[in-house]
Amino acid sequence: MRWGLLMVLWLAGTFAFAQESMLRAEFRREGERVSDACKDFAFKTVPGCAIELFTDHPLHIAAGSMPPQNGFGVGAAFVADKNTKSWRLTWDVDAVGSTNGSWRAGGYMKMIHTPMIQIKPIIPTTGGTPQPSPERRAEQSKLTVHPYTVFNLYAQSISLNKLYFFGLGNDSPLAGQSVFGMTQTIVGANVIKPVYEWPAITKLKLALLGEVNGRFVNLRGDPGQSVPSIETLYTNATAPGLASQPGFVQLGEGIRIEPVFGDHFQLNYLGNFQQFFAPSSSDNSFLRWTVDLNHTFYLYGYTESAPKNTDTNGPDECAPGGEKCPEVSHSRNLNGSIGVRLLLSESINSATSAVPFYFQQTLGGSDIDGAMALGSYQDYRFRAPNLLLLQESFEHSIWGPFGLKFMIDQGRVAVTRGDLGFDHLRHSFAAGLTLRAGGFPMVSLMFAWGGPEGHHNIFNMNTSLLGGSSRPSLY
């Protein structure tokens, strides 16, 4: 933890030195806003005061759920930005800790290319061809913003004191539960390059994705828990990667397609191919491809009471360029959606190599990134190199920022790709409340049931502000 906090303080000091005069003004204005919002101790001032304390810039309280079983993290976040003629630069530095001793610290930089391009006016024609109106010609002569290309640079460390391992495969026994701790440091960069927009009919958006990361993992046993420590039940043969954890160079390429059909139907398709290379140990290198197909039908047309996560804001930002974050909405407008998702992920390794278990995706409760799947089972319940998940969801507003959500999951994992299929799927149901309030992180409280192993209550507060991008995945 000492290393992570020193990294955060160093990054914050670097940013502060580079923009000292600007930051003084920003801190002064933030102090004035906080003073105005929190000066009167009364019930009606609590929401406004909380908005300033948890979302304002350049410094605010950072809060959110740590990965399952590791508590709720609270800390501080620092945000700074700078605009140039063709670029918007933002910096996010944050650190949080939880009551069980787990922590996360990181620095995130975005470089957003915002070139302005001139659209030539239509030249009036002669003859029988209709001429565009003066208003139309003036509109087409305006400067317009080209779709953003986003570059991300980041360094993040996370230390988790309680993670579960039940063995590998779809039939791993509940009695095989063990516990371990993990520290993972990720240093890397990625790029999101929009290459095509087709506004006619589908409003198609196509983007190419690329990434390069260094991943450094350190595992540890935990004999002080109520379940056995991992090394007492498993070996490197039954839990690949348990004996040693080499450094990995991880590359990735992908494509994202986001068609919108009218005001009611939206698709979000992602295809991704990753390569994990361990230079010091070829026994741990592997490849992984993922297809994630999301379909959303909006019952009353596409509306949003609060912004969704975007590519152009940092994880601690809920509005671009230091603008004021959206306020908590008390709208009585109806919002409702039906979602269907198919997630398929497979890993490829040689006959002499194995996928480290700590990089394998999981189903059950919530995974290490906080995504809920097969919620009625325990967190991290099923783990393997190959995964199939089907999710159906229904979400509807109740009042203002509060909503009701219902989910149905079917999924399975497989040690070998040949065993992955639509038979022997595990299933689960979940229902609960959601809260999307202004720029605050999204909150969900779900009750899950339906599997043979009982039920599960799941509370989650997203680690990013609404409107902010997500942090690097731990897989």
XYZ file of C-alpha atoms in Angstrom:
475
model
C 0.000 0.000 0.000
C 2.905 2.346 0.744
C 4.059 2.138 -2.890
C 0.577 2.904 -4.229
C 0.082 5.916 -1.961
C 3.532 7.279 -2.845
C 2.671 6.946 -6.539
C -0.595 8.846 -6.044
C 1.103 11.626 -4.051
C 3.861 11.923 -6.643
C 1.379 12.166 -9.523
C -0.750 14.690 -7.648
C 2.330 16.779 -6.859
C 3.460 16.662 -10.483
C 0.070 17.827 -11.763
C -0.180 20.523 -9.093
C 3.272 21.901 -9.920
C 2.536 21.943 -13.654
C -0.709 23.873 -13.197
C -0.067 25.699 -9.925
C -1.705 29.046 -10.684
C -4.734 27.458 -12.314
C -5.156 25.025 -9.427
C -5.101 27.789 -6.859
C -8.064 29.388 -8.577
C -9.831 26.030 -8.898
C -9.358 25.212 -5.209
C -10.564 28.684 -4.216
C -13.727 28.367 -6.318
C -14.350 24.845 -5.016
C -13.978 26.086 -1.444
C -16.544 28.783 -2.132
C -18.990 26.269 -3.623
C -18.586 23.854 -0.715
C -18.982 26.691 1.787
C -22.187 27.898 0.134
C -23.665 24.385 -0.130
C -22.750 23.213 3.381
C -22.923 26.402 5.456
C -26.384 25.710 6.895
C -26.773 22.487 8.863
C -30.264 21.457 7.801
C -31.862 18.411 6.220
C -32.668 20.250 2.981
C -29.016 21.233 2.472
C -27.676 17.672 2.740
C -28.128 16.719 -0.968
C -26.447 19.872 -2.248
C -23.601 19.530 0.226
C -23.093 15.866 -0.714
C -22.972 16.725 -4.422
C -20.134 19.196 -3.817
C -18.189 16.865 -1.516
C -18.447 13.775 -3.719
C -18.372 15.158 -7.288
C -16.787 18.629 -7.351
C -13.314 19.356 -8.719
C -10.386 19.440 -8.412
C -10.605 17.501 -5.119
C -13.491 15.382 -3.859
C -14.305 12.345 -1.765
C -13.907 9.063 -3.646
C -16.174 6.179 -2.653
C -17.285 2.893 -4.147
C -17.457 -0.852 -3.678
C -14.186 -2.730 -3.683
C -14.225 -6.139 -5.432
C -16.625 -8.519 -3.639
C -15.652 -9.631 -0.105
C -13.277 -6.668 0.278
C -15.575 -4.039 1.714
C -16.438 -0.484 0.781
C -13.638 1.878 -0.238
C -13.435 5.524 0.809
C -10.661 7.980 -0.014
C -9.922 11.041 -2.093
C -9.731 11.905 -5.795
C -7.922 14.716 -7.586
C -9.021 15.855 -11.063
C -7.348 18.368 -13.384
C -7.736 19.209 -17.059
C -6.315 21.407 -19.770
C -7.710 22.312 -23.177
C -5.631 23.162 -26.244
C -6.650 23.903 -29.805
C -6.882 20.240 -30.781
C -6.621 18.318 -27.512
C -8.356 17.981 -24.185
C -6.076 16.612 -21.473
C -7.393 15.283 -18.155
C -5.707 13.761 -15.118
C -7.332 11.655 -12.416
C -5.477 10.544 -9.287
C -7.292 8.656 -6.539
C -6.743 6.347 -3.586
C -9.271 4.471 -1.454
C -9.078 1.984 1.399
C -11.591 -0.355 3.030
C -12.107 -1.624 6.567
C -10.560 -5.046 5.837
C -7.261 -3.461 4.785
C -7.787 -3.681 1.026
C -6.897 -0.627 -1.053
C -6.648 0.773 -4.577
C -4.532 3.687 -5.831
C -4.041 4.918 -9.357
C -3.309 7.706 -11.773
C -5.197 8.028 -15.076
C -4.525 10.413 -17.962
C -6.720 10.991 -21.001
C -5.669 12.677 -24.234
C -8.749 13.420 -26.316
C -8.209 14.591 -29.878
C -10.781 17.282 -30.695
C -9.864 18.717 -34.115
C -12.261 21.196 -35.663
C -12.989 20.606 -39.327
C -14.541 23.002 -41.797
C -17.430 21.756 -43.890
C -17.463 23.484 -47.232
C -20.697 25.284 -48.090
C -22.828 23.898 -50.871
C -22.239 25.776 -54.092
C -25.523 26.982 -55.591
C -26.317 25.330 -58.887
C -28.099 26.700 -61.892
C -30.737 25.138 -64.032
C -33.519 22.955 -62.795
C -31.724 21.546 -59.727
C -33.235 22.969 -56.503
C -30.832 25.213 -54.603
C -30.286 24.792 -50.861
C -31.792 27.483 -48.696
C -29.530 30.205 -47.214
C -30.151 28.708 -43.770
C -28.997 25.286 -44.963
C -25.852 26.722 -46.542
C -25.042 28.637 -43.362
C -25.534 25.532 -41.236
C -23.195 23.484 -43.418
C -20.528 26.172 -43.228
C -20.178 25.883 -39.462
C -17.257 24.238 -37.750
C -18.122 20.787 -36.430
C -16.311 18.485 -34.051
C -14.805 15.319 -35.496
C -15.528 12.086 -33.571
C -13.086 11.925 -30.680
C -10.005 9.729 -30.653
C -9.192 8.934 -27.033
C -5.801 7.890 -25.670
C -5.573 6.594 -22.093
C -2.448 6.251 -19.960
C -2.732 4.692 -16.508
C -0.907 3.172 -13.567
C -2.989 1.383 -10.954
C -2.271 -0.872 -7.975
C -4.891 -2.781 -6.028
C -4.463 -5.004 -2.983
C -7.296 -7.386 -2.071
C -7.232 -9.394 1.127
C -10.154 -11.756 0.524
C -10.816 -13.589 -2.746
C -12.420 -17.024 -3.110
C -11.282 -20.019 -5.144
C -13.493 -23.114 -5.378
C -11.483 -25.045 -7.946
C -11.844 -25.017 -11.718
C -14.844 -25.896 -13.847
C -18.606 -25.835 -13.885
C -18.859 -28.673 -11.350
C -16.394 -27.402 -8.763
C -17.657 -28.431 -5.300
C -18.858 -25.916 -2.739
C -16.710 -27.767 -0.202
C -13.628 -26.756 -2.197
C -13.900 -23.133 -1.093
C -10.574 -21.510 -0.195
C -9.371 -17.956 0.285
C -6.345 -15.983 -0.911
C -5.093 -12.422 -1.204
C -3.796 -10.669 -4.320
C -1.965 -7.500 -5.278
C -2.050 -6.494 -8.945
C -0.324 -3.548 -10.593
C -1.326 -2.509 -14.110
C 0.726 -0.010 -16.116
C -0.380 0.612 -19.663
C -2.186 2.519 -22.369
C -5.137 2.078 -24.693
C -6.725 3.916 -27.589
C -10.306 4.211 -28.843
C -10.409 5.317 -32.489
C -13.810 6.136 -34.036
C -13.561 5.278 -37.712
C -17.100 5.562 -39.025
C -20.432 7.184 -38.254
C -23.498 6.589 -40.378
C -26.367 8.820 -39.237
C -28.866 7.475 -41.756
C -31.370 4.940 -40.398
C -29.205 3.144 -37.840
C -26.947 5.953 -36.536
C -24.111 3.441 -36.722
C -20.903 4.124 -34.769
C -17.832 2.013 -35.404
C -14.627 2.243 -33.344
C -11.344 0.353 -33.245
C -9.721 -0.476 -29.900
C -6.124 -1.195 -28.941
C -4.232 -1.699 -25.689
C -0.853 -2.606 -24.254
C -0.434 -3.361 -20.551
C 2.122 -4.620 -18.121
C 0.465 -6.760 -15.435
C 2.271 -7.711 -12.229
C 0.499 -10.037 -9.789
C 1.500 -11.236 -6.353
C -0.607 -13.877 -4.562
C -0.619 -14.671 -0.854
C -2.407 -17.122 1.400
C -4.619 -16.010 4.263
C -4.755 -18.503 7.148
C -6.725 -16.103 9.354
C -10.062 -16.575 7.557
C -12.962 -18.904 8.377
C -12.245 -21.010 5.267
C -8.943 -22.724 4.397
C -6.131 -20.748 2.814
C -5.663 -21.658 -0.860
C -2.266 -23.337 -0.511
C -3.674 -25.868 1.977
C -6.155 -27.290 -0.553
C -4.618 -26.665 -3.970
C -1.328 -27.030 -5.817
C 0.028 -25.474 -8.972
C -1.496 -28.379 -10.926
C -5.028 -27.753 -9.628
C -4.668 -23.959 -9.465
C -2.332 -22.946 -12.322
C -0.193 -19.961 -11.380
C -0.319 -20.600 -7.638
C 3.385 -21.453 -7.334
C 4.696 -18.309 -9.057
C 3.332 -15.218 -10.738
C 5.570 -13.851 -13.503
C 5.105 -10.422 -15.034
C 2.897 -10.299 -18.131
C 2.885 -8.163 -21.243
C -0.731 -8.046 -22.369
C -1.752 -6.779 -25.797
C -5.268 -6.360 -27.099
C -7.154 -5.397 -30.257
C -10.884 -4.978 -30.685
C -13.817 -3.504 -32.535
C -16.958 -1.867 -31.132
C -20.188 -1.331 -33.062
C -23.057 0.756 -31.672
C -26.074 0.886 -34.000
C -29.194 2.775 -32.865
C -32.460 1.957 -34.630
C -34.846 4.869 -34.197
C -35.582 5.965 -30.627
C -36.223 2.542 -29.131
C -33.612 -0.055 -30.066
C -29.851 0.114 -29.447
C -27.094 -2.450 -29.917
C -23.654 -2.430 -28.350
C -21.394 -5.091 -29.854
C -17.797 -5.644 -28.731
C -15.254 -8.074 -30.126
C -11.857 -8.307 -28.456
C -8.683 -10.395 -28.881
C -5.996 -10.385 -26.171
C -2.516 -11.860 -25.933
C -0.882 -12.548 -22.552
C 2.879 -13.099 -22.738
C 5.033 -13.998 -19.726
C 8.614 -13.320 -20.935
C 10.157 -15.192 -18.015
C 7.806 -18.188 -18.147
C 6.300 -19.476 -21.376
C 4.245 -21.973 -19.344
C 1.835 -19.165 -18.465
C 1.330 -17.456 -21.846
C -2.086 -17.667 -23.486
C -4.539 -15.987 -25.855
C -8.145 -14.973 -25.217
C -10.961 -13.768 -27.444
C -14.243 -12.275 -26.249
C -17.537 -11.425 -27.902
C -19.970 -9.302 -25.877
C -23.334 -8.568 -27.533
C -25.708 -6.186 -25.733
C -29.240 -5.402 -26.968
C -31.421 -2.732 -25.335
C -35.045 -1.886 -26.115
C -36.298 1.399 -24.597
C -39.982 1.198 -23.728
C -40.624 4.938 -23.953
C -37.870 5.945 -26.342
C -34.260 6.689 -25.539
C -34.036 9.064 -22.599
C -31.607 9.236 -19.695
C -32.075 10.859 -16.335
C -28.321 10.761 -15.787
C -25.372 10.286 -18.159
C -23.937 6.867 -18.790
C -20.238 6.086 -18.603
C -18.351 7.685 -21.464
C -14.970 7.317 -23.115
C -14.045 10.977 -22.790
C -14.331 11.501 -19.010
C -11.947 10.090 -16.429
C -13.256 7.696 -13.768
C -13.511 10.553 -11.238
C -15.261 12.948 -13.659
C -18.997 13.244 -14.252
C -18.782 16.197 -16.677
C -16.158 17.243 -19.241
C -13.738 20.114 -18.861
C -14.520 20.918 -15.250
C -18.191 21.629 -15.987
C -20.780 21.242 -13.254
C -21.963 17.683 -12.763
C -25.650 16.901 -13.420
C -27.891 17.503 -10.435
C -30.055 14.854 -8.840
C -33.180 14.515 -10.968
C -36.678 14.418 -9.503
C -38.320 13.989 -12.900
C -41.523 11.982 -13.070
C -40.854 11.003 -16.684
C -41.124 7.271 -17.268
C -37.933 5.426 -18.155
C -37.869 1.732 -18.905
C -35.736 -0.730 -20.833
C -35.433 -4.416 -21.677
C -31.938 -5.811 -22.169
C -30.561 -9.040 -23.613
C -26.849 -9.869 -23.434
C -24.689 -12.693 -24.777
C -21.112 -12.959 -23.491
C -18.753 -15.588 -24.878
C -15.074 -15.809 -23.957
C -12.546 -18.509 -24.795
C -8.850 -18.950 -24.030
C -6.189 -20.629 -26.171
C -2.993 -22.089 -24.743
C -0.389 -24.605 -25.848
C -0.130 -28.172 -24.577
C 2.684 -27.126 -22.245
C 1.061 -23.963 -20.864
C -1.918 -23.173 -18.654
C -4.036 -20.068 -18.081
C -3.239 -18.691 -14.591
C -6.329 -19.042 -12.432
C -6.155 -15.400 -11.289
C -6.689 -14.250 -14.908
C -9.651 -16.593 -15.473
C -13.120 -15.048 -15.514
C -15.735 -16.090 -12.956
C -19.482 -16.511 -12.628
C -21.369 -16.306 -9.345
C -22.357 -13.301 -7.244
C -20.128 -10.544 -8.650
C -16.763 -10.924 -10.336
C -13.535 -9.118 -9.460
C -14.577 -6.132 -11.612
C -17.897 -5.889 -9.748
C -20.087 -7.232 -12.592
C -23.007 -9.321 -11.362
C -23.693 -12.709 -13.021
C -25.448 -15.745 -11.526
C -26.057 -13.636 -8.471
C -27.622 -16.343 -6.279
C -24.284 -18.168 -6.039
C -21.331 -17.071 -3.931
C -18.891 -14.515 -5.319
C -16.304 -16.042 -7.704
C -18.143 -19.389 -7.471
C -17.331 -20.834 -10.937
C -13.957 -20.197 -12.572
C -12.395 -21.485 -15.800
C -10.597 -20.251 -18.955
C -13.820 -20.400 -21.003
C -17.142 -18.751 -20.201
C -20.656 -18.425 -21.613
C -23.271 -16.079 -20.143
C -26.804 -15.124 -21.153
C -28.520 -12.251 -19.324
C -32.006 -10.821 -19.645
C -32.918 -7.697 -17.693
C -35.803 -5.314 -17.131
C -35.347 -1.886 -15.531
C -37.995 0.760 -14.874
C -38.089 4.071 -13.070
C -40.097 4.365 -9.852
C -39.619 7.970 -8.826
C -36.923 10.449 -9.729
C -33.506 8.715 -9.627
C -34.880 5.475 -8.142
C -35.559 2.446 -10.301
C -36.565 -1.213 -10.146
C -34.465 -3.910 -11.823
C -35.092 -7.595 -12.539
C -32.494 -9.977 -14.004
C -32.371 -13.567 -15.264
C -28.972 -15.218 -15.825
C -27.929 -18.475 -17.469
C -24.289 -19.376 -17.757
C -21.498 -21.867 -17.410
C -17.716 -22.119 -17.469
C -15.516 -24.814 -19.011
C -11.921 -25.933 -18.520
C -11.656 -26.879 -22.212
C -13.237 -25.041 -25.126
C -14.904 -28.202 -26.378
C -16.976 -28.434 -23.194
C -18.477 -24.971 -23.616
C -22.063 -25.067 -24.863
C -25.683 -24.301 -24.056
C -26.255 -27.471 -22.051
C -25.924 -27.757 -18.269
C -26.331 -24.019 -17.777
C -26.493 -22.646 -14.249
C -29.352 -20.194 -13.694
C -30.255 -17.415 -11.290
C -32.835 -14.665 -10.759
C -32.366 -11.262 -9.125
C -34.556 -8.275 -8.280
C -33.861 -5.028 -6.506
C -33.487 -1.256 -6.537
C -31.170 1.023 -8.481
C -30.183 4.628 -7.875
C -28.830 6.879 -10.622
C -28.577 10.269 -8.954
C -26.918 13.126 -10.806
C -23.188 12.480 -11.083
C -23.034 10.090 -8.114
C -21.862 6.515 -8.792
C -24.656 4.130 -9.708
C -25.915 2.147 -6.706
C -27.745 -1.196 -6.819
C -29.231 -3.344 -4.070
C -30.230 -6.769 -5.375
C -31.675 -9.964 -3.912
C -30.743 -13.049 -5.962
C -32.231 -16.533 -5.803
C -32.945 -19.569 -7.966
C -29.787 -21.669 -7.834
C -29.462 -24.823 -5.716
C -27.012 -23.149 -3.315
C -29.378 -20.631 -1.739
C -29.794 -16.877 -2.129
C -27.500 -13.857 -2.044
C -27.884 -10.169 -1.178
C -25.642 -7.938 -3.301
C -24.945 -4.253 -2.699
C -22.769 -2.413 -5.186
C -21.710 1.196 -5.681
C -19.844 1.726 -8.936
C -16.256 2.877 -8.516
C -16.678 5.523 -11.257
C -18.903 8.589 -11.202
C -21.881 8.512 -13.566
C -20.520 9.908 -16.811
C -17.003 8.661 -16.070
C -15.100 5.860 -17.758
C -14.254 2.570 -16.076
C -10.884 1.576 -14.664
C -8.659 -1.127 -16.218
C -10.103 -4.615 -15.905
C -8.375 -6.931 -13.428
C -8.729 -9.921 -15.800
